[in-house]
Amino acid sequence: ALRWRVEVIEAGLEVVAELEGTDRIFWQARLLITRAFTRFERDGVAAALADLDEARRLSTRIGARQLLGLCHIQESNLHARGTHWTEAVAAATAAEDLLDTMEPEQRFALLLNRGFARQNILDTTGAEQDLRRSLAIADELGQPELRFKAIHNLGCLAHVEGDLPKALALMQEADDLPVVVTRDRVRLDHAQVLIEAGLVDRARDLLERTLATAEEARHPLEQSEIHLDLARCAVHDDDIDRGQGIGRQGGRR
């Protein structure tokens, strides 16, 4: 899938190169913003940021403020995926002056990403403000898929704050929403809270079900993390040998 995305983007850049004037510059910048995500997965953060720097240069050249906003959103997203939380918050904050250029869904993504990043640097007040704003946008748009993401992230915030009952309630509220979304990551978060709450049997059941869907979807990163938490469950049961075996499976993933 990654190779296919790269090939499509590169083909798009070849087509765009034949355009003239502002159209060529606009679409070159737009495709570079998209390519930054695949560059991150294939070549690392430095290559991805190089694409974004070039996209910013092109966007500034033609005064495309909406593309500059997308550059900041994408940079924040990539820093978050690399667990560089302070940089993720800074990139998202840099986009605030460009909110007027963004569609509601883009504002939602910006606030959700920054809220998640803020909770990871323990700015829980700022995180809740961002996540509540993202939830308001989801409700305003009437999009349950966005509401799912906002509520789940509020559950993650409650986990960070140590309120395990609230975290479990919010995560279950999100999971109960009848929306078609990938749930590997969110159910992994849910299981981790269950383990900390001492509900190891429930966590194991959820992890085993989630492992099956992650394998079906070919999500190796999530599979390895699920194996890690299944190993934690085995350790809680004093089954060290089983825990080591499951941990090795995660390592191979």
PDB file of N, CA, C and O in Angstrom, residues 61-90:
ATOM      1  N   ARG A  61       5.131  31.691  -1.881  1.00  0.00           N
ATOM      2  CA  ARG A  61       5.390  32.355  -3.167  1.00  0.00           C
ATOM      3  C   ARG A  61       4.108  32.815  -3.844  1.00  0.00           C
ATOM      4  O   ARG A  61       4.086  33.888  -4.481  1.00  0.00           O
ATOM      5  N   ILE A  62       3.030  32.039  -3.698  1.00  0.00           N
ATOM      6  CA  ILE A  62       1.775  32.414  -4.363  1.00  0.00           C
ATOM      7  C   ILE A  62       0.726  32.908  -3.358  1.00  0.00           C
ATOM      8  O   ILE A  62      -0.428  33.134  -3.718  1.00  0.00           O
ATOM      9  N   GLY A  63       1.130  33.081  -2.087  1.00  0.00           N
ATOM     10  CA  GLY A  63       0.210  33.591  -1.081  1.00  0.00           C
ATOM     11  C   GLY A  63      -0.934  32.651  -0.752  1.00  0.00           C
ATOM     12  O   GLY A  63      -2.042  33.103  -0.424  1.00  0.00           O
ATOM     13  N   ALA A  64      -0.679  31.334  -0.815  1.00  0.00           N
ATOM     14  CA  ALA A  64      -1.732  30.346  -0.559  1.00  0.00           C
ATOM     15  C   ALA A  64      -1.791  30.026   0.940  1.00  0.00           C
ATOM     16  O   ALA A  64      -1.194  29.054   1.421  1.00  0.00           O
ATOM     17  N   ARG A  65      -2.516  30.866   1.686  1.00  0.00           N
ATOM     18  CA  ARG A  65      -2.558  30.716   3.144  1.00  0.00           C
ATOM     19  C   ARG A  65      -3.182  29.393   3.561  1.00  0.00           C
ATOM     20  O   ARG A  65      -2.799  28.812   4.586  1.00  0.00           O
ATOM     21  N   GLN A  66      -4.161  28.911   2.782  1.00  0.00           N
ATOM     22  CA  GLN A  66      -4.785  27.641   3.159  1.00  0.00           C
ATOM     23  C   GLN A  66      -3.795  26.493   3.104  1.00  0.00           C
ATOM     24  O   GLN A  66      -3.836  25.567   3.931  1.00  0.00           O
ATOM     25  N   LEU A  67      -2.853  26.543   2.146  1.00  0.00           N
ATOM     26  CA  LEU A  67      -1.832  25.498   2.073  1.00  0.00           C
ATOM     27  C   LEU A  67      -0.827  25.620   3.212  1.00  0.00           C
ATOM     28  O   LEU A  67      -0.343  24.607   3.724  1.00  0.00           O
ATOM     29  N   LEU A  68      -0.532  26.830   3.619  1.00  0.00           N
ATOM     30  CA  LEU A  68       0.355  27.009   4.767  1.00  0.00           C
ATOM     31  C   LEU A  68      -0.272  26.384   6.013  1.00  0.00           C
ATOM     32  O   LEU A  68       0.421  25.752   6.821  1.00  0.00           O
ATOM     33  N   GLY A  69      -1.582  26.557   6.161  1.00  0.00           N
ATOM     34  CA  GLY A  69      -2.262  25.925   7.291  1.00  0.00           C
ATOM     35  C   GLY A  69      -2.165  24.414   7.234  1.00  0.00           C
ATOM     36  O   GLY A  69      -1.920  23.754   8.253  1.00  0.00           O
ATOM     37  N   LEU A  70      -2.325  23.843   6.037  1.00  0.00           N
ATOM     38  CA  LEU A  70      -2.213  22.392   5.888  1.00  0.00           C
ATOM     39  C   LEU A  70      -0.802  21.907   6.193  1.00  0.00           C
ATOM     40  O   LEU A  70      -0.622  20.811   6.735  1.00  0.00           O
ATOM     41  N   CYS A  71       0.199  22.722   5.846  1.00  0.00           N
ATOM     42  CA  CYS A  71       1.585  22.359   6.186  1.00  0.00           C
ATOM     43  C   CYS A  71       1.748  22.207   7.695  1.00  0.00           C
ATOM     44  O   CYS A  71       2.378  21.251   8.172  1.00  0.00           O
ATOM     45  N   HIS A  72       1.195  23.157   8.453  1.00  0.00           N
ATOM     46  CA  HIS A  72       1.308  23.091   9.913  1.00  0.00           C
ATOM     47  C   HIS A  72       0.553  21.872  10.473  1.00  0.00           C
ATOM     48  O   HIS A  72       1.059  21.192  11.383  1.00  0.00           O
ATOM     49  N   ILE A  73      -0.636  21.614   9.935  1.00  0.00           N
ATOM     50  CA  ILE A  73      -1.414  20.461  10.395  1.00  0.00           C
ATOM     51  C   ILE A  73      -0.646  19.164  10.145  1.00  0.00           C
ATOM     52  O   ILE A  73      -0.535  18.298  11.019  1.00  0.00           O
ATOM     53  N   GLN A  74      -0.105  19.037   8.937  1.00  0.00           N
ATOM     54  CA  GLN A  74       0.635  17.823   8.601  1.00  0.00           C
ATOM     55  C   GLN A  74       1.898  17.681   9.457  1.00  0.00           C
ATOM     56  O   GLN A  74       2.220  16.588   9.932  1.00  0.00           O
ATOM     57  N   GLU A  75       2.600  18.793   9.674  1.00  0.00           N
ATOM     58  CA  GLU A  75       3.803  18.724  10.507  1.00  0.00           C
ATOM     59  C   GLU A  75       3.463  18.286  11.930  1.00  0.00           C
ATOM     60  O   GLU A  75       4.154  17.460  12.522  1.00  0.00           O
ATOM     61  N   SER A  76       2.377  18.839  12.471  1.00  0.00           N
ATOM     62  CA  SER A  76       1.961  18.450  13.822  1.00  0.00           C
ATOM     63  C   SER A  76       1.626  16.963  13.882  1.00  0.00           C
ATOM     64  O   SER A  76       2.019  16.255  14.816  1.00  0.00           O
ATOM     65  N   ASN A  77       0.927  16.489  12.857  1.00  0.00           N
ATOM     66  CA  ASN A  77       0.557  15.075  12.803  1.00  0.00           C
ATOM     67  C   ASN A  77       1.792  14.181  12.760  1.00  0.00           C
ATOM     68  O   ASN A  77       1.873  13.173  13.474  1.00  0.00           O
ATOM     69  N   LEU A  78       2.772  14.552  11.950  1.00  0.00           N
ATOM     70  CA  LEU A  78       3.970  13.726  11.816  1.00  0.00           C
ATOM     71  C   LEU A  78       4.812  13.741  13.095  1.00  0.00           C
ATOM     72  O   LEU A  78       5.349  12.709  13.500  1.00  0.00           O
ATOM     73  N   HIS A  79       4.931  14.899  13.734  1.00  0.00           N
ATOM     74  CA  HIS A  79       5.662  14.946  15.000  1.00  0.00           C
ATOM     75  C   HIS A  79       4.960  14.075  16.048  1.00  0.00           C
ATOM     76  O   HIS A  79       5.628  13.411  16.859  1.00  0.00           O
ATOM     77  N   ALA A  80       3.631  14.092  16.034  1.00  0.00           N
ATOM     78  CA  ALA A  80       2.893  13.267  17.000  1.00  0.00           C
ATOM     79  C   ALA A  80       3.133  11.785  16.737  1.00  0.00           C
ATOM     80  O   ALA A  80       3.327  11.001  17.666  1.00  0.00           O
ATOM     81  N   ARG A  81       3.131  11.387  15.468  1.00  0.00           N
ATOM     82  CA  ARG A  81       3.395   9.984  15.137  1.00  0.00           C
ATOM     83  C   ARG A  81       4.800   9.573  15.567  1.00  0.00           C
ATOM     84  O   ARG A  81       5.040   8.415  15.895  1.00  0.00           O
ATOM     85  N   GLY A  82       5.727  10.540  15.573  1.00  0.00           N
ATOM     86  CA  GLY A  82       7.081  10.258  16.030  1.00  0.00           C
ATOM     87  C   GLY A  82       7.279  10.489  17.517  1.00  0.00           C
ATOM     88  O   GLY A  82       8.411  10.428  18.005  1.00  0.00           O
ATOM     89  N   THR A  83       6.190  10.759  18.242  1.00  0.00           N
ATOM     90  CA  THR A  83       6.175  11.026  19.695  1.00  0.00           C
ATOM     91  C   THR A  83       7.037  12.224  20.074  1.00  0.00           C
ATOM     92  O   THR A  83       7.579  12.281  21.172  1.00  0.00           O
ATOM     93  N   HIS A  84       7.152  13.195  19.166  1.00  0.00           N
ATOM     94  CA  HIS A  84       7.826  14.458  19.479  1.00  0.00           C
ATOM     95  C   HIS A  84       6.738  15.465  19.855  1.00  0.00           C
ATOM     96  O   HIS A  84       6.316  16.288  19.040  1.00  0.00           O
ATOM     97  N   TRP A  85       6.293  15.352  21.105  1.00  0.00           N
ATOM     98  CA  TRP A  85       5.063  16.041  21.504  1.00  0.00           C
ATOM     99  C   TRP A  85       5.210  17.560  21.543  1.00  0.00           C
ATOM    100  O   TRP A  85       4.295  18.275  21.115  1.00  0.00           O
ATOM    101  N   THR A  86       6.315  18.050  22.047  1.00  0.00           N
ATOM    102  CA  THR A  86       6.497  19.499  22.118  1.00  0.00           C
ATOM    103  C   THR A  86       6.488  20.111  20.721  1.00  0.00           C
ATOM    104  O   THR A  86       5.865  21.151  20.480  1.00  0.00           O
ATOM    105  N   GLU A  87       7.171  19.460  19.776  1.00  0.00           N
ATOM    106  CA  GLU A  87       7.196  19.945  18.402  1.00  0.00           C
ATOM    107  C   GLU A  87       5.805  19.867  17.770  1.00  0.00           C
ATOM    108  O   GLU A  87       5.421  20.743  16.982  1.00  0.00           O
ATOM    109  N   ALA A  88       5.045  18.826  18.124  1.00  0.00           N
ATOM    110  CA  ALA A  88       3.691  18.692  17.584  1.00  0.00           C
ATOM    111  C   ALA A  88       2.796  19.838  18.053  1.00  0.00           C
ATOM    112  O   ALA A  88       2.023  20.400  17.276  1.00  0.00           O
ATOM    113  N   VAL A  89       2.909  20.184  19.339  1.00  0.00           N
ATOM    114  CA  VAL A  89       2.115  21.295  19.876  1.00  0.00           C
ATOM    115  C   VAL A  89       2.522  22.603  19.191  1.00  0.00           C
ATOM    116  O   VAL A  89       1.668  23.406  18.800  1.00  0.00           O
ATOM    117  N   ALA A  90       3.820  22.812  19.022  1.00  0.00           N
ATOM    118  CA  ALA A  90       4.298  24.055  18.414  1.00  0.00           C
ATOM    119  C   ALA A  90       3.799  24.194  16.979  1.00  0.00           C
ATOM    120  O   ALA A  90       3.368  25.278  16.553  1.00  0.00           O
TER     121      ALA A  90
END
